[in-house]
């Protein structure tokens, strides 16, 4: 079984300040973790993924996330927010125990608002 | 261009009128899946397919059917739509080879059932 908890449904930051979106996961097996972004009226785009290699993962548009097994967390960060970062962000987990079903389990999303 | 396409993008229909949402990918992916997105619930898997003629239920399969007769296509069928199937639907595909491959998503189909 696997699950994801996004700890904040809505985060607001000022342009140029750091972004932190929090995610905790639960998985019976070694997980793969992802962050996807969804801009308004758009599809889903992969930001970054962790697949048991380096625990600090760098993604597109300056985002990065750190896998912390002891804390079962995979928080998303960015040093300086840009107006174009305003979107909904999903933390996602999958695990090799799914016997061929590469099912992604999504968190409920965090809406990021950027204040000019 | 590598992509997943869905049609239609928007659909308004009435209760009980059968409909099909098509999904096609041009990346020769074995694995395809359907999700629905509802406010406050994230995305939930409806059905998935590991290859041609191999399909199975996800977390919320009730009221839906799928078929996989060709590798590139994975249509979602609502035999008798009901208002609780009003949602945003996404098709996804990936190489079937473990959990490390990116899943590519289609642009979404917004369905309203009245």
Coordinates of N, CA, C and O in Angstrom, one line a residue, chain A residues 3-110:
Chain A
X3 N 0.7 5.8 0.0 CA -0.1 7.0 0.2 C 0.8 8.2 0.2 O 2.0 8.1 0.5
X4 N 0.2 9.3 0.0 CA 0.9 10.6 0.0 C 0.1 11.6 0.7 O -1.2 11.7 0.5
X5 N 0.7 12.4 1.5 CA 0.0 13.5 2.2 C 0.7 14.8 1.9 O 1.9 15.0 2.2
X6 N 0.0 15.7 1.3 CA 0.6 17.1 1.1 C 0.0 17.9 2.2 O -1.2 18.1 2.4
X7 N 0.9 18.5 3.0 CA 0.6 19.1 4.2 C -0.1 20.4 4.1 O -0.7 20.9 5.1
X8 N 0.0 21.1 3.0 CA -0.6 22.4 2.8 C -1.5 22.4 1.5 O -1.0 22.0 0.5
X9 N -2.7 22.7 1.6 CA -3.6 22.8 0.4 C -3.3 24.1 -0.4 O -3.5 24.1 -1.6
X10 N -2.8 25.1 0.3 CA -2.6 26.4 -0.3 C -1.4 27.0 0.3 O -1.3 27.1 1.6
X11 N -0.4 27.5 -0.5 CA 0.7 28.2 0.0 C 0.8 29.5 -0.8 O 0.7 29.5 -2.1
X12 N 1.1 30.6 -0.1 CA 1.3 31.9 -0.8 C 2.7 32.5 -0.4 O 3.0 32.5 0.8
X13 N 3.4 32.9 -1.4 CA 4.7 33.5 -1.1 C 4.9 34.7 -2.0 O 4.2 34.8 -3.1
X14 N 5.7 35.6 -1.6 CA 6.0 36.8 -2.4 C 7.0 36.5 -3.5 O 7.9 35.6 -3.3
X15 N 6.9 37.1 -4.6 CA 7.9 36.9 -5.7 C 9.3 37.2 -5.2 O 9.5 38.2 -4.5
X16 N 10.2 36.3 -5.5 CA 11.6 36.4 -5.1 C 11.9 35.8 -3.8 O 13.1 35.7 -3.4
X17 N 11.0 35.3 -3.1 CA 11.2 34.6 -1.8 C 11.2 33.1 -2.0 O 10.7 32.6 -3.0
X18 N 11.7 32.3 -1.0 CA 11.8 30.9 -1.2 C 10.4 30.2 -1.2 O 9.5 30.7 -0.5
X19 N 10.3 29.1 -1.9 CA 9.1 28.3 -1.9 C 9.4 26.9 -1.2 O 10.5 26.3 -1.4
X20 N 8.5 26.5 -0.3 CA 8.6 25.2 0.3 C 7.2 24.5 0.2 O 6.2 25.1 0.8
X21 N 7.1 23.4 -0.5 CA 5.8 22.7 -0.5 C 6.1 21.3 0.1 O 7.0 20.6 -0.3
X22 N 5.3 20.9 1.1 CA 5.7 19.8 1.9 C 4.9 18.5 1.5 O 3.7 18.6 1.2
X23 N 5.6 17.4 1.6 CA 5.0 16.1 1.2 C 5.6 15.0 2.1 O 6.8 14.9 2.2
X24 N 4.7 14.2 2.6 CA 5.1 13.0 3.3 C 4.5 11.8 2.6 O 3.4 11.9 2.1
X25 N 5.2 10.7 2.6 CA 4.7 9.6 1.9 C 4.7 8.3 2.8 O 5.3 8.3 3.8
X26 N 4.0 7.3 2.3 CA 4.0 6.0 3.0 C 4.0 5.0 1.9 O 3.3 5.1 1.0
X27 N 4.9 4.0 2.1 CA 5.1 3.0 1.1 C 5.6 1.7 1.8 O 6.6 1.8 2.5
X28 N 5.1 0.6 1.4 CA 5.6 -0.7 2.0 C 6.9 -1.1 1.3 O 7.6 -2.0 1.8
X29 N 7.2 -0.6 0.2 CA 8.4 -1.0 -0.6 C 9.2 0.3 -0.9 O 8.7 1.4 -0.7
X30 N 10.3 0.1 -1.6 CA 11.1 1.2 -2.0 C 10.4 2.1 -3.0 O 10.0 1.6 -4.0
X31 N 10.1 3.3 -2.6 CA 9.3 4.1 -3.5 C 10.0 4.9 -4.5 O 11.2 5.1 -4.4
X32 N 9.3 5.2 -5.6 CA 9.8 6.3 -6.5 C 8.9 7.4 -6.2 O 7.6 7.3 -6.0
X33 N 9.4 8.6 -6.2 CA 8.6 9.8 -5.8 C 8.8 10.9 -6.9 O 9.9 11.0 -7.5
X34 N 7.7 11.6 -7.2 CA 7.7 12.6 -8.2 C 7.0 13.8 -7.7 O 6.2 13.8 -6.8
X35 N 7.3 14.9 -8.4 CA 6.5 16.1 -8.3 C 6.0 16.5 -9.7 O 6.9 16.6 -10.6
X36 N 4.7 16.7 -9.8 CA 4.1 17.2 -11.0 C 3.5 18.5 -10.8 O 3.1 18.9 -9.7
X37 N 3.5 19.4 -11.9 CA 2.9 20.7 -11.8 C 1.8 20.8 -12.8 O 1.9 20.2 -13.9
X38 N 0.7 21.4 -12.4 CA -0.4 21.7 -13.3 C -0.8 23.1 -13.3 O -1.2 23.7 -12.3
X39 N -0.5 23.8 -14.4 CA -0.9 25.2 -14.6 C -2.4 25.2 -15.0 O -2.9 24.3 -15.5
X40 N -3.0 26.4 -14.7 CA -4.4 26.5 -14.9 C -4.8 26.0 -16.3 O -4.2 26.5 -17.3
X41 N -5.8 25.2 -16.4 CA -6.4 24.7 -17.7 C -5.3 24.0 -18.5 O -5.4 24.0 -19.8
X42 N -4.3 23.4 -17.9 CA -3.3 22.7 -18.6 C -3.2 21.3 -18.1 O -3.8 20.9 -17.1
X43 N -2.4 20.4 -18.8 CA -2.2 19.1 -18.3 C -1.1 19.0 -17.3 O -0.7 20.1 -16.7
X44 N -0.6 17.9 -17.0 CA 0.4 17.7 -15.9 C 1.8 17.6 -16.5 O 2.0 16.9 -17.5
X45 N 2.7 18.2 -15.9 CA 4.1 18.2 -16.3 C 5.0 17.7 -15.2 O 4.9 18.2 -14.0
X46 N 5.9 16.8 -15.5 CA 6.8 16.3 -14.5 C 7.9 17.4 -14.2 O 8.6 17.9 -15.0
X47 N 8.0 17.7 -12.9 CA 9.0 18.6 -12.4 C 10.3 17.9 -12.1 O 11.4 18.3 -12.5
X48 N 10.2 16.8 -11.3 CA 11.4 16.0 -11.0 C 11.0 14.7 -10.4 O 9.8 14.5 -10.1
X49 N 12.0 13.8 -10.3 CA 11.7 12.4 -9.8 C 12.8 11.9 -9.0 O 14.0 12.2 -9.3
X50 N 12.5 11.1 -8.0 CA 13.5 10.4 -7.2 C 13.3 8.9 -7.4 O 12.2 8.4 -7.3
X51 N 14.4 8.2 -7.8 CA 14.3 6.8 -8.1 C 15.4 6.0 -7.4 O 16.1 5.2 -8.1
X52 N 15.7 6.3 -6.2 CA 16.7 5.6 -5.4 C 18.2 5.9 -5.8 O 19.1 5.1 -5.4
X53 N 18.4 6.9 -6.5 CA 19.8 7.4 -6.7 C 20.1 8.5 -5.7 O 19.9 8.3 -4.5
X54 N 20.5 9.6 -6.2 CA 20.9 10.7 -5.2 C 19.6 11.2 -4.5 O 18.5 11.3 -5.1
X55 N 19.8 11.5 -3.2 CA 18.6 11.9 -2.4 C 18.2 13.3 -2.7 O 17.0 13.7 -2.4
X56 N 19.1 14.1 -3.2 CA 18.7 15.5 -3.6 C 18.5 15.5 -5.1 O 19.5 15.2 -5.8
X57 N 17.3 15.8 -5.5 CA 17.0 15.7 -6.9 C 16.7 17.1 -7.4 O 16.0 17.9 -6.8
X58 N 17.3 17.4 -8.5 CA 17.1 18.7 -9.2 C 16.1 18.6 -10.4 O 16.2 17.6 -11.1
X59 N 15.2 19.5 -10.5 CA 14.3 19.4 -11.6 C 14.3 20.6 -12.5 O 15.3 21.4 -12.5
X60 N 13.2 20.8 -13.2 CA 13.2 21.9 -14.1 C 12.8 23.2 -13.4 O 12.3 23.2 -12.3
X61 N 13.1 24.3 -14.0 CA 12.7 25.7 -13.5 C 13.2 26.0 -12.1 O 12.6 26.7 -11.4
X62 N 14.3 25.4 -11.8 CA 15.0 25.7 -10.5 C 14.4 25.0 -9.3 O 14.9 25.3 -8.1
X63 N 13.5 24.1 -9.4 CA 13.0 23.3 -8.3 C 13.9 22.2 -7.9 O 14.6 21.6 -8.8
X64 N 13.9 21.8 -6.7 CA 14.6 20.7 -6.2 C 13.8 20.0 -5.1 O 13.0 20.7 -4.4
X65 N 14.1 18.8 -4.8 CA 13.5 18.1 -3.7 C 14.5 17.1 -3.0 O 15.4 16.6 -3.7
X66 N 14.3 16.9 -1.8 CA 15.2 16.0 -1.0 C 14.4 14.9 -0.4 O 13.4 15.1 0.3
X67 N 14.9 13.7 -0.8 CA 14.3 12.5 -0.2 C 14.9 12.2 1.1 O 16.1 12.0 1.3
X68 N 14.0 12.1 2.2 CA 14.5 11.8 3.5 C 13.7 10.6 4.0 O 12.6 10.7 4.5
X69 N 14.4 9.5 4.0 CA 13.8 8.2 4.3 C 13.4 8.2 5.8 O 12.3 7.7 6.2
X70 N 14.2 8.7 6.7 CA 13.9 8.7 8.1 C 12.7 9.5 8.4 O 12.0 9.2 9.4
X71 N 12.4 10.5 7.7 CA 11.3 11.4 7.9 C 10.1 11.1 6.9 O 9.1 11.7 7.0
X72 N 10.3 10.1 6.1 CA 9.4 9.8 5.0 C 8.8 11.1 4.3 O 7.6 11.2 4.2
X73 N 9.8 11.9 4.0 CA 9.4 13.2 3.4 C 10.0 13.4 2.0 O 11.1 12.8 1.7
X74 N 9.4 14.2 1.2 CA 9.9 14.6 -0.1 C 9.5 16.0 -0.4 O 8.7 16.2 -1.3
X75 N 10.0 17.0 0.3 CA 9.6 18.3 0.2 C 10.2 19.0 -1.1 O 11.3 18.8 -1.4
X76 N 9.4 19.8 -1.7 CA 9.8 20.6 -2.9 C 10.2 22.0 -2.5 O 9.5 22.7 -1.8
X77 N 11.3 22.4 -3.1 CA 11.8 23.8 -2.7 C 12.3 24.5 -4.0 O 12.6 23.9 -5.0
X78 N 12.3 25.8 -3.9 CA 12.8 26.7 -4.9 C 13.4 27.9 -4.2 O 12.7 28.5 -3.4
X79 N 14.6 28.4 -4.5 CA 15.2 29.5 -3.7 C 14.4 30.8 -3.9 O 14.3 31.6 -3.0
X80 N 13.9 31.0 -5.1 CA 13.3 32.3 -5.4 C 12.1 32.2 -6.3 O 12.2 31.7 -7.5
X81 N 10.9 32.5 -5.8 CA 9.7 32.3 -6.6 C 9.6 33.3 -7.7 O 9.9 34.5 -7.6
X82 N 9.0 32.8 -8.8 CA 8.7 33.6 -9.9 C 7.2 33.6 -10.2 O 6.5 32.6 -9.8
X83 N 6.7 34.6 -10.8 CA 5.2 34.7 -11.0 C 4.7 33.5 -11.8 O 3.6 33.0 -11.6
X84 N 5.6 33.0 -12.7 CA 5.2 31.9 -13.6 C 5.1 30.5 -12.8 O 4.6 29.5 -13.3
X85 N 5.5 30.6 -11.5 CA 5.4 29.3 -10.7 C 4.0 29.1 -10.1 O 3.7 28.1 -9.5
X86 N 3.1 30.1 -10.3 CA 1.8 29.9 -9.7 C 1.1 28.8 -10.5 O 0.9 28.8 -11.7
X87 N 0.7 27.8 -9.7 CA 0.1 26.6 -10.3 C -0.3 25.7 -9.1 O -0.1 26.0 -8.0
X88 N -0.8 24.5 -9.5 CA -1.1 23.4 -8.5 C 0.0 22.4 -8.6 O 0.4 22.0 -9.7
X89 N 0.5 21.9 -7.5 CA 1.6 21.0 -7.4 C 1.2 19.7 -6.8 O 0.5 19.7 -5.7
X90 N 1.6 18.6 -7.4 CA 1.2 17.3 -6.9 C 2.4 16.5 -6.5 O 3.3 16.3 -7.4
X91 N 2.4 15.9 -5.3 CA 3.4 15.0 -4.9 C 2.9 13.6 -5.2 O 1.7 13.3 -5.0
X92 N 3.7 12.7 -5.8 CA 3.2 11.4 -6.3 C 4.2 10.3 -5.9 O 5.4 10.5 -5.9
X93 N 3.6 9.2 -5.5 CA 4.5 8.0 -5.2 C 4.0 6.8 -6.0 O 2.9 6.7 -6.3
X94 N 5.0 6.0 -6.3 CA 4.7 4.7 -6.9 C 5.8 3.7 -6.3 O 6.8 4.2 -5.8
X95 N 5.5 2.4 -6.4 CA 6.4 1.5 -5.8 C 6.4 0.2 -6.7 O 5.5 -0.1 -7.3
X96 N 7.6 -0.4 -6.6 CA 7.8 -1.6 -7.4 C 6.9 -2.8 -7.0 O 7.0 -3.9 -7.6
X97 N 6.2 -2.7 -5.9 CA 5.4 -3.8 -5.5 C 4.1 -3.9 -6.2 O 3.3 -4.8 -6.0
X98 N 3.8 -3.0 -7.1 CA 2.5 -3.0 -7.8 C 2.3 -4.0 -8.8 O 1.4 -4.0 -9.6
X99 N 3.3 -4.9 -9.0 CA 3.2 -6.1 -9.9 C 2.8 -5.7 -11.3 O 1.9 -6.2 -11.9
X100 N 3.5 -4.7 -11.8 CA 3.3 -4.3 -13.1 C 2.4 -3.1 -13.3 O 2.3 -2.5 -14.3
X101 N 1.6 -2.8 -12.3 CA 0.7 -1.6 -12.4 C 1.6 -0.4 -11.9 O 1.8 -0.2 -10.7
X102 N 2.0 0.4 -12.9 CA 2.8 1.6 -12.5 C 1.9 2.7 -12.0 O 2.0 3.8 -12.4
X103 N 1.0 2.3 -11.1 CA 0.0 3.3 -10.6 C 0.7 4.4 -9.9 O 1.5 4.1 -9.0
X104 N 0.3 5.6 -10.2 CA 0.8 6.7 -9.5 C -0.3 7.0 -8.4 O -1.4 7.1 -8.7
X105 N 0.2 7.2 -7.2 CA -0.7 7.7 -6.1 C -0.5 9.1 -5.9 O 0.7 9.5 -5.5
X106 N -1.5 9.9 -6.1 CA -1.3 11.4 -6.0 C -1.7 11.9 -4.7 O -2.7 11.4 -4.1
X107 N -1.0 12.9 -4.2 CA -1.5 13.7 -3.1 C -2.7 14.6 -3.6 O -3.0 14.6 -4.8
X108 N -3.3 15.3 -2.7 CA -4.4 16.1 -3.0 C -4.1 17.5 -3.6 O -5.0 18.2 -4.0
X109 N -2.8 17.8 -3.7 CA -2.4 19.0 -4.4 C -2.1 20.1 -3.4 O -2.8 20.3 -2.4
X110 N -1.2 21.0 -3.8 CA -1.0 22.3 -3.1 C -1.0 23.4 -4.2 O -0.3 23.4 -5.2

